[in-house]
Coordinates of C-alpha atoms and ligand atoms in Angstrom, one line a residue:
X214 CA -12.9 19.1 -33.9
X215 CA -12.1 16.7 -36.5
X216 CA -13.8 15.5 -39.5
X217 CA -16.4 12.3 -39.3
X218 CA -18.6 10.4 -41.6
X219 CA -20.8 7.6 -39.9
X220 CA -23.7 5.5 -41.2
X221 CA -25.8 3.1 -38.4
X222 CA -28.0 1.2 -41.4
X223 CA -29.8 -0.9 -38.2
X224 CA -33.4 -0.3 -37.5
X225 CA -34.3 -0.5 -33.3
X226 CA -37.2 -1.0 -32.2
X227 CA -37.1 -0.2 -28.5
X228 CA -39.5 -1.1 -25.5
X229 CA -42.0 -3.5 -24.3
X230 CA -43.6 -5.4 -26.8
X231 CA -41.9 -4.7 -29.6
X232 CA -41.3 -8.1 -30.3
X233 CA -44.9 -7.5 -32.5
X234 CA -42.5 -6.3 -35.0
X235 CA -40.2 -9.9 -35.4
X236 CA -42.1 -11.2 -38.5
X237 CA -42.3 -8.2 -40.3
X238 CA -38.6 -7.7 -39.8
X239 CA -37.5 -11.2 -41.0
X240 CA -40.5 -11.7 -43.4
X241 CA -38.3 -9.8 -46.5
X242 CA -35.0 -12.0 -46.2
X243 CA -36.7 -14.9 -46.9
X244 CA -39.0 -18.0 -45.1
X245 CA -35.6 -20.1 -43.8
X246 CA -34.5 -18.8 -40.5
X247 CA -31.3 -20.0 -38.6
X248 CA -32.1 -19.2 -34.9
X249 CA -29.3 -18.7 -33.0
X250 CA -29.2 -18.3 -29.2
X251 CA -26.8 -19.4 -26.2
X252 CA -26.3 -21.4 -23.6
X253 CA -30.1 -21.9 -22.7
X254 CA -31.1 -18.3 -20.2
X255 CA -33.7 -17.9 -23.2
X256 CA -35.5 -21.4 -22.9
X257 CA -35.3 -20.6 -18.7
X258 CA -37.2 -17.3 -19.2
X259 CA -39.8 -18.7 -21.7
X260 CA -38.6 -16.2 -24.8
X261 CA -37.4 -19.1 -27.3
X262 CA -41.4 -20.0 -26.8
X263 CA -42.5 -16.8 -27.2
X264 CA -40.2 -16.8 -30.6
X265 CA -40.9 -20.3 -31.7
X266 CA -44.5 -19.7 -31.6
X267 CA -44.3 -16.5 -33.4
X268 CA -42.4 -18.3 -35.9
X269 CA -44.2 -21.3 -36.2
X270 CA -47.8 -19.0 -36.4
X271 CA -46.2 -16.7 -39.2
X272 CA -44.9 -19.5 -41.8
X273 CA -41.3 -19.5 -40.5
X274 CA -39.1 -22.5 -41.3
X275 CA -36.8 -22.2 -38.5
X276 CA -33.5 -24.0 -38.1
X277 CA -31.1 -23.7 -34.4
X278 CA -28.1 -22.6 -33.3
X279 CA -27.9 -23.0 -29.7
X280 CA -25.3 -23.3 -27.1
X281 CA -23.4 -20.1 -28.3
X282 CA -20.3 -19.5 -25.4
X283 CA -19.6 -16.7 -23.8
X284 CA -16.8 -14.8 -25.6
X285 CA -17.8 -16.7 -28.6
X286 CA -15.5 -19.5 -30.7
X287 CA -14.6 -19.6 -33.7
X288 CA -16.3 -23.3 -33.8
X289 CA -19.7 -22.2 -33.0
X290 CA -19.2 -19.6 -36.1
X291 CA -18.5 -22.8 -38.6
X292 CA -21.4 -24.5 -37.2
X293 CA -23.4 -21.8 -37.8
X294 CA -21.9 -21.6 -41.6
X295 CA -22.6 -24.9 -42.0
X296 CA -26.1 -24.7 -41.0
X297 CA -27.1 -22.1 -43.0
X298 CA -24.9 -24.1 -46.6
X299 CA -26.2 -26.9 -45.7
X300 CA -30.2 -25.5 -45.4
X301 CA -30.4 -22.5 -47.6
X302 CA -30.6 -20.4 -44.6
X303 CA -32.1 -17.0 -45.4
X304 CA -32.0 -15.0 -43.1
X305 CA -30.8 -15.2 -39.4
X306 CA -32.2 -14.7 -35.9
X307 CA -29.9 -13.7 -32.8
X308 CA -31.7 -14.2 -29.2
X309 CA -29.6 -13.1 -26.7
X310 CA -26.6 -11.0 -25.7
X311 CA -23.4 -9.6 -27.3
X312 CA -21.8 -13.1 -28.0
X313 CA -25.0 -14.7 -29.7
X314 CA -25.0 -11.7 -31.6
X315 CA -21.0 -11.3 -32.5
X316 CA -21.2 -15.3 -33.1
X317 CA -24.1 -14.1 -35.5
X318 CA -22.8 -11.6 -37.4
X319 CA -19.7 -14.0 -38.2
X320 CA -21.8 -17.0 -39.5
X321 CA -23.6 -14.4 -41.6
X322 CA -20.4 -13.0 -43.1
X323 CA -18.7 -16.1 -43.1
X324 CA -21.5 -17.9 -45.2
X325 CA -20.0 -16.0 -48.0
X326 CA -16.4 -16.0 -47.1
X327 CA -14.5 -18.3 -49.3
X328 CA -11.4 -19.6 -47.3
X329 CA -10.5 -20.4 -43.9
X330 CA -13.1 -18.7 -41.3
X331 CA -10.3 -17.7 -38.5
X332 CA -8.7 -16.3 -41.5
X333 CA -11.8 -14.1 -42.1
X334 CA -11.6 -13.1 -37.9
X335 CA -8.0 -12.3 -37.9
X336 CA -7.8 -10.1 -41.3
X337 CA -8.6 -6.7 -40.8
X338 CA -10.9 -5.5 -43.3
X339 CA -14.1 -3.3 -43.5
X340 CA -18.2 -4.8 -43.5
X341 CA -18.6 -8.1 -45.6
X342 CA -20.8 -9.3 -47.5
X343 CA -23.3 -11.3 -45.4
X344 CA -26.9 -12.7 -45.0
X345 CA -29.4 -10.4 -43.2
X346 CA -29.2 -10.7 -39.3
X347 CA -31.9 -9.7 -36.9
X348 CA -31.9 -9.6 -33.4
X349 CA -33.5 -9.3 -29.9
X350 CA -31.7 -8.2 -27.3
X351 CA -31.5 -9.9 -24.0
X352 CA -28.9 -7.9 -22.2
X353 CA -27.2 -4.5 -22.0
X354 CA -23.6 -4.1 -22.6
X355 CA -22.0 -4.1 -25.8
X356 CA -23.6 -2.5 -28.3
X357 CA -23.4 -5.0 -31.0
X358 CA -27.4 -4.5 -31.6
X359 CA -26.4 -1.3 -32.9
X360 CA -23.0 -2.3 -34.7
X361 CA -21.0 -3.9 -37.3
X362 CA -18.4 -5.5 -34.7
X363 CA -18.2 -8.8 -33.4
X364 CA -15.3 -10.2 -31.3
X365 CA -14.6 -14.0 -32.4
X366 CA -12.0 -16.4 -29.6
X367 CA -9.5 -19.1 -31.0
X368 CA -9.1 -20.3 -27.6
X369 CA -6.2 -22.8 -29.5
X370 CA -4.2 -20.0 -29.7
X371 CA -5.4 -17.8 -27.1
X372 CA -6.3 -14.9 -29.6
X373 CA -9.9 -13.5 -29.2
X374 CA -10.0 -10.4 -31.6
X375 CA -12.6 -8.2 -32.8
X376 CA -13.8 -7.1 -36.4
X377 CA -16.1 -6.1 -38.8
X378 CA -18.8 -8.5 -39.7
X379 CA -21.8 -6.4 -41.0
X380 CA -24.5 -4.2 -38.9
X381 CA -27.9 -6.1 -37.5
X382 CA -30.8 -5.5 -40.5
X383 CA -33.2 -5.1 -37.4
X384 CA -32.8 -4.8 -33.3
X385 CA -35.8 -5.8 -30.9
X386 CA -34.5 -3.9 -27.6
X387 CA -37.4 -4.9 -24.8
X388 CA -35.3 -3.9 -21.5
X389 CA -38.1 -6.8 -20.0
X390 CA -35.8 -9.0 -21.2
X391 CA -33.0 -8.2 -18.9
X392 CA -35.1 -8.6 -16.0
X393 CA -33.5 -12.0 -15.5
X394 CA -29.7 -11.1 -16.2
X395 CA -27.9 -12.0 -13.0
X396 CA -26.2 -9.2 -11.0
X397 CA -22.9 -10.1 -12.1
X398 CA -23.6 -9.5 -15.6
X399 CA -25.5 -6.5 -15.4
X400 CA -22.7 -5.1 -13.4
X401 CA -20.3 -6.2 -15.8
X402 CA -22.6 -5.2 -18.8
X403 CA -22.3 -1.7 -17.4
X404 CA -19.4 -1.3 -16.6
X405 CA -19.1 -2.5 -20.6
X406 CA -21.3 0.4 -21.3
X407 CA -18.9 2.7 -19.3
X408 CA -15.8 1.3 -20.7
X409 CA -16.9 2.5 -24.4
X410 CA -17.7 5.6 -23.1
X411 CA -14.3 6.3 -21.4
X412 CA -12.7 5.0 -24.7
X413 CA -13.8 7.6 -26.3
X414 CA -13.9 10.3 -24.0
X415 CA -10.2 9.9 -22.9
X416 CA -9.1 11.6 -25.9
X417 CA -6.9 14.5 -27.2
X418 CA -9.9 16.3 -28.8
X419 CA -10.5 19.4 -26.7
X420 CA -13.7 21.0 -28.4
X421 CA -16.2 18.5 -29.4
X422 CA -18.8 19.5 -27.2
X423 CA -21.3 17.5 -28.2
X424 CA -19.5 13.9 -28.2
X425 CA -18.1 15.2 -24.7
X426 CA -21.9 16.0 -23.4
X427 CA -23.5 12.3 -24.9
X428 CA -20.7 10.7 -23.1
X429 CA -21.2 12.5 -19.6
X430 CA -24.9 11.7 -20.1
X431 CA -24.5 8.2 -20.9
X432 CA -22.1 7.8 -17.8
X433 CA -24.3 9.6 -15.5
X434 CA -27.0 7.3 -16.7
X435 CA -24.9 4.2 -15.7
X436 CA -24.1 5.5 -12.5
X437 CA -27.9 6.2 -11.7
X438 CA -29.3 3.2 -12.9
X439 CA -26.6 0.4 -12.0
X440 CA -27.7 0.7 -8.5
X441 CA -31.3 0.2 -9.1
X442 CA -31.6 -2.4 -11.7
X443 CA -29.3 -4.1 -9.1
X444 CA -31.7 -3.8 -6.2
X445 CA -34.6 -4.1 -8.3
X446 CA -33.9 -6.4 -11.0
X447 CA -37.3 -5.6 -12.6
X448 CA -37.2 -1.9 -12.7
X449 CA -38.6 -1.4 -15.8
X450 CA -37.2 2.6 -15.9
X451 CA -33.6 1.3 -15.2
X452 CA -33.4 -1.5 -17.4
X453 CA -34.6 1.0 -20.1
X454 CA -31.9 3.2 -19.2
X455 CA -29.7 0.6 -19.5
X456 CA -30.4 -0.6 -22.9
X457 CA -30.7 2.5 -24.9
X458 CA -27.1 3.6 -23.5
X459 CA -25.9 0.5 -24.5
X460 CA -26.8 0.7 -27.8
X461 CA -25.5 4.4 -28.0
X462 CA -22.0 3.6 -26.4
X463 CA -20.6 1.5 -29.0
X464 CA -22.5 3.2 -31.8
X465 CA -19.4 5.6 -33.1
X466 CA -22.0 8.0 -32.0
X467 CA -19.9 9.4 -28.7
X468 CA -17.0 9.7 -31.0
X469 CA -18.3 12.2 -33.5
X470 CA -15.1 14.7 -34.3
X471 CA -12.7 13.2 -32.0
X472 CA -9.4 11.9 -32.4
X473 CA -9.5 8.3 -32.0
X474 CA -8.1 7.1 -28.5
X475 CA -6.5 3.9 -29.5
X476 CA -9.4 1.3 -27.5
X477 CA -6.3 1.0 -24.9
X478 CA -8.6 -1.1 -22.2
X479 CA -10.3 -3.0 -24.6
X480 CA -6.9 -4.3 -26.2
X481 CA -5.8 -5.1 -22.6
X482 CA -9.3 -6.6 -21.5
X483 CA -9.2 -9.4 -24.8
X484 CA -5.6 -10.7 -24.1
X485 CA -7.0 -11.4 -20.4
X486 CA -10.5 -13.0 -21.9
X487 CA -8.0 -15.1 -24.4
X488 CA -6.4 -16.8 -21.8
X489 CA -8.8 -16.7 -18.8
X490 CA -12.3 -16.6 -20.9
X491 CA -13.0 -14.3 -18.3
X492 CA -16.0 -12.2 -18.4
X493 CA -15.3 -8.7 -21.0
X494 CA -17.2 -6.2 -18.5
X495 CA -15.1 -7.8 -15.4
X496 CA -11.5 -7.5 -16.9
X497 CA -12.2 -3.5 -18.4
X498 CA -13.4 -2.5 -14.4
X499 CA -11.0 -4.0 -12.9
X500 CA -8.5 -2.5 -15.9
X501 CA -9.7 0.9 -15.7
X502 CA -9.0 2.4 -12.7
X503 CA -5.3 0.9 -12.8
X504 CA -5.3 2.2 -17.4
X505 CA -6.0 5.6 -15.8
X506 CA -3.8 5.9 -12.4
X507 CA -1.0 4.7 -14.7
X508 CA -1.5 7.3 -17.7
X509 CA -1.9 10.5 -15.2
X510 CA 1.1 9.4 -13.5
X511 CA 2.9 8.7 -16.5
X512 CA 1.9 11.8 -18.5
X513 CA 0.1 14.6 -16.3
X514 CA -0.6 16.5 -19.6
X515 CA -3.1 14.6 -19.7
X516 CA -5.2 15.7 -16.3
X517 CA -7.7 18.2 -17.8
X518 CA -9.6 15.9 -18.8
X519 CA -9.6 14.0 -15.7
X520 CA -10.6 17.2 -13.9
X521 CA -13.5 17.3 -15.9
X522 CA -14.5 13.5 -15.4
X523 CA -14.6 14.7 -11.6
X524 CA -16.5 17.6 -12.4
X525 CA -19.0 16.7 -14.8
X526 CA -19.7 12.8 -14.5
X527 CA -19.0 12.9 -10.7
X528 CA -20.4 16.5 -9.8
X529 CA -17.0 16.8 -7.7
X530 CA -15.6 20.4 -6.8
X531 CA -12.0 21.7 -5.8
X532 CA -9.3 23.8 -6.5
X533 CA -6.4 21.3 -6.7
X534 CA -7.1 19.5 -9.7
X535 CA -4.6 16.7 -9.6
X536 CA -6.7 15.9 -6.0
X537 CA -9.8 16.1 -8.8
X538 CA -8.2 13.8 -10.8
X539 CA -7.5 11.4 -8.4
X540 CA -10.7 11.3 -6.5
X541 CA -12.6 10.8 -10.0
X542 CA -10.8 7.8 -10.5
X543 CA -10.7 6.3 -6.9
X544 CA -14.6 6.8 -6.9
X545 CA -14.7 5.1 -10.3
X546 CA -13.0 1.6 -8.4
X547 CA -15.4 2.3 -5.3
X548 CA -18.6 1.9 -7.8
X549 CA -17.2 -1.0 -9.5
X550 CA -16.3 -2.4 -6.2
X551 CA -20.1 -1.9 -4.4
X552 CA -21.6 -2.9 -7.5
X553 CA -19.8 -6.5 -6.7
X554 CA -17.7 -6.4 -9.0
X555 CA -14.3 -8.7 -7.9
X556 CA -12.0 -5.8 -8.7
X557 CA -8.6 -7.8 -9.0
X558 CA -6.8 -10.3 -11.1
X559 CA -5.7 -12.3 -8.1
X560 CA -10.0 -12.6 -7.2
X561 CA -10.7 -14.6 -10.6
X562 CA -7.6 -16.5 -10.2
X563 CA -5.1 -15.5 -12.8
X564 CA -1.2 -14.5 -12.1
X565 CA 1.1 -12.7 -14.2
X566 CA 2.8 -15.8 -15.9
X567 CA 1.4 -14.4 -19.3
X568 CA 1.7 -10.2 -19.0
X569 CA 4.7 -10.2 -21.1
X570 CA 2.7 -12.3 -23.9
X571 CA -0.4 -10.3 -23.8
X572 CA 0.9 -7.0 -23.5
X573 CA 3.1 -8.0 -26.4
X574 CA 0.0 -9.1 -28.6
X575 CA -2.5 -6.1 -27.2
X576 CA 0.4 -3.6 -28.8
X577 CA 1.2 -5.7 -31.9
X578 CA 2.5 -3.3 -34.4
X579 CA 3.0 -0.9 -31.6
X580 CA -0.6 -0.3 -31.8
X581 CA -1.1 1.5 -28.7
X582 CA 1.7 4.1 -29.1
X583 CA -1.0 5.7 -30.7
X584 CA -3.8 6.1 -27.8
X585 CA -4.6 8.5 -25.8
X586 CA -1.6 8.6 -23.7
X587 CA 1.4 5.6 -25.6
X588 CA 1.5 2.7 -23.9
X589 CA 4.7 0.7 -24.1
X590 CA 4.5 -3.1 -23.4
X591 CA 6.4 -2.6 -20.3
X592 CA 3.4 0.1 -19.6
X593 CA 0.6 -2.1 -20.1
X594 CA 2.5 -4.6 -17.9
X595 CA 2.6 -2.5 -15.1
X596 CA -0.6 -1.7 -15.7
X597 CA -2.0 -5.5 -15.4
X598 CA 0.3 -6.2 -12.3
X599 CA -1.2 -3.4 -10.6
X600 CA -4.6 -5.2 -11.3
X601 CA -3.3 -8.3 -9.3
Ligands
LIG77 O1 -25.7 -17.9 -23.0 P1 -26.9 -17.7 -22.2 O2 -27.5 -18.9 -21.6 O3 -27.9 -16.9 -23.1 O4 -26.6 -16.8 -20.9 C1 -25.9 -15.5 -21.0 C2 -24.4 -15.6 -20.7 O5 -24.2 -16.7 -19.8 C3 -26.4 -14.6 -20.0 N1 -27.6 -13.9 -20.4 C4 -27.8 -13.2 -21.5 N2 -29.1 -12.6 -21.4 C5 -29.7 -13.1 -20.3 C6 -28.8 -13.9 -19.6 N3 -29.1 -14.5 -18.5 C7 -30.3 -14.3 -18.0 N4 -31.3 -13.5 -18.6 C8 -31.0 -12.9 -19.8 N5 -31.9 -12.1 -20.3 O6 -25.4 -13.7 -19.7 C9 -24.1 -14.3 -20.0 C10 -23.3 -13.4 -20.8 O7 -23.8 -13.2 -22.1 P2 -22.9 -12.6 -23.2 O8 -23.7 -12.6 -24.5 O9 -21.6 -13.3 -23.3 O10 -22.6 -11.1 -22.7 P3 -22.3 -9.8 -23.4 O11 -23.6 -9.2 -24.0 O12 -21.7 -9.0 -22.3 O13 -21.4 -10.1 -24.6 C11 -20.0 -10.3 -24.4 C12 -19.2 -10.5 -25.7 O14 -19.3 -9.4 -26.6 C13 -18.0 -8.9 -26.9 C14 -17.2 -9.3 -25.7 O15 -15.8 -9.3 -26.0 C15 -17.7 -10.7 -25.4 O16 -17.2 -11.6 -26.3 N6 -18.1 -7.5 -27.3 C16 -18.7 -7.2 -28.4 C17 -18.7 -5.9 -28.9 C18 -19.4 -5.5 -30.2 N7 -20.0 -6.4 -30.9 O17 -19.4 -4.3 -30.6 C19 -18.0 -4.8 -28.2 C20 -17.7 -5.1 -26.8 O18 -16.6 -4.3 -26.4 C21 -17.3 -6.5 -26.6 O19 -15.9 -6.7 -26.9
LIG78 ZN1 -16.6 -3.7 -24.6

């Protein structure tokens, strides 16, 4: 087991209702709120009213952000910097999912950032200085209610890239709020959820038992509850379930004493997003299956730890473990598949004229000669053909 160190300064509060908590969680930044939200699901479900009012009853000045993408820009983020300049903004309020939030964190950082603001997405560096973000969470999947991440897109260029920004002050998590998130993206939120979880499960570590036994839970978890918050969108049980593993999955939590595994899917999943603006949870299942047949093949050192996905995720049993291995993985596709999920590249309508350019950029620096098992460019474009 390795050494760690890991701070999560966000506050939750989790579960119906808790929205009773908003003013008291902005009311110490300050009286000037930028609201930010997307593309309109919250004025269709009534909960920009809910906040408005709230707002409006407690003394809140409130400015808006609205119409937040998808896979976020880099022109909604120096909107949002201008808004808050321009107003004095204190203190900023996220309503929705991952990208409102991402888009967020990078207007708060980028308020203080002297310089270009792409520049400040594409440099690495650690947590910036930034103005105090809280938010309430409108769908499960990537975690950023309970991280310092956000992943910014310069669709110009075709580069979507993640970084630090700075953690939320304060998360609202009320798994109501998911009630209304379409099929499609609660699939792709979990399999989001999953993804995090196998990138930091696939890894050389043999003996941390108890980052190994939060990510078998969390998967287990997904596999349960997928299926019923798909057939009952309003299953309040599942769509808890849902939203406190999503929060855990990206936390740096499931990673405690192991050896980092490189992120291989998510490298390959933004290079697809940054020339298709395809949807983040849709690319990593359809990447997954394909990421692991490839590495087993290519490097069966590697199968213990399939055997075990098999064994303790799955509940599978058998002596020949490659046959394990295998049928771990071919079940994997199966419950991406029935949870209607379009499980190829060809489905969303995207052909390999770019592979060589996007495996190029996902292993700039030869970044992924470092995961779990080294990916080559050549690799990781066999790995996307075999998605087609
Ligand atoms: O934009 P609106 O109208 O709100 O609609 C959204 C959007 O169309 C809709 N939606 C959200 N909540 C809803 C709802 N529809 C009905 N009812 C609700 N309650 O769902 C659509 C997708 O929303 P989005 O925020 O894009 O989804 P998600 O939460 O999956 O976020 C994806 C983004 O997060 C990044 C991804 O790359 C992608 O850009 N990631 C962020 C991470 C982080 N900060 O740590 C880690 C992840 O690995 C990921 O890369
Ligand atoms: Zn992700």
């Amino acid at each position: 087991m390795q050494n760690y160190s890991h701070t999560i300064p966000t506050k939750i509060y989790f579960g119906k209702g808790q929205i009773s908590r908003l003013a008291e969680a902005l009311r110490p930044f300050g009286a000037k709120v930028l609201l930010t939200y997307g593309g309109g699901s919250i004025k269709k479900t009534g909960l920009y009213d809910t906040v408005m009012d709230i707002l409006s009853d407690e003394g809140f000045t409130v400015f808006e952000c609205g119409g937040i993408e998808p896979n976020p820009r880099i022109e909604s983020v120096e909107r949002g910097v201008k808004l808050c300049r321009e107003n004095g903004i204190e203190v900023i309020l996220a309503v929705g999912g991952g990208s409102t939030i991402d888009c967020s964190k990078a207007i708060a950082a980028g308020v203080y950032y002297e310089g270009d603001l792409w520049e400040m997405a594409s440099t690495r560096h650690g947590v910036l200085k930034a103005l105090p973000l809280v938010d309430i969470l409108t769908l499960s999947a990537t975690g950023s209610e309970y991280d310092g991440g956000g992943v910014i897109s310069n669709m110009k260029i075709n580069q979507k890239l993640g970084n630090s920004y700075t953690f939320p002050a304060v998360s609202i998590c009320d798994p109501t709020y998911t009630f209304t998130v379409s099929k499609y993206q609660t699939a792709a939120g979990t399999a989001d959820i999953m993804s995090h979880i196998f990138e930091e499960y696939f890894s050389r570590t043999p003996d941390s038992d108890l980052a190994d036994g939060i990510c078998e839970t969390v998967l287990k978890s997904a596999i349960k509850n997928l299926p019923i918050a798909l057939a009952e969108p309003d299953n309040y049980s599942a769509r808890a379930n849902l939203m406190s593993i999503s929060s855990i999955a990206c936390s740096g939590i499931p990673s405690y004493g192991k050896q980092s595994s490189g992120w291989p899917c998510h490298a390959m999943e933004h290079e697809l997003s940054a020339f298709y603006d395809i949807t983040h949870g849709v690319g990593l299942a359809i990447l997954t299956p394909r990421w692991m047949r490839h590495i087993l093949k290519k490097d069966p050192s590697c199968e213990w730890r399939f055997v075990r996905f098999a064994e303790n995720v799955w509940g599978m049993e058998g002596e020949d473990e490659h046959a394990l291995a295998n049928a771990a993985i071919d079940r994997l596709e199966e419950f991406f598949r029935e949870s209607g999920i379009p499980m190829t590249l060809s489905e969303l309508g995207i052909g390999e004229e770019h592979f060589a350019e996007m495996a190029s950029h996902a292993n700039r620096g030869g970044y992924l000669k470092n995961s779990f098992v080294a990916l080559t460019d050549e690799d990781i474009v066999e790995i996307y053909r075999a998605c087609l």
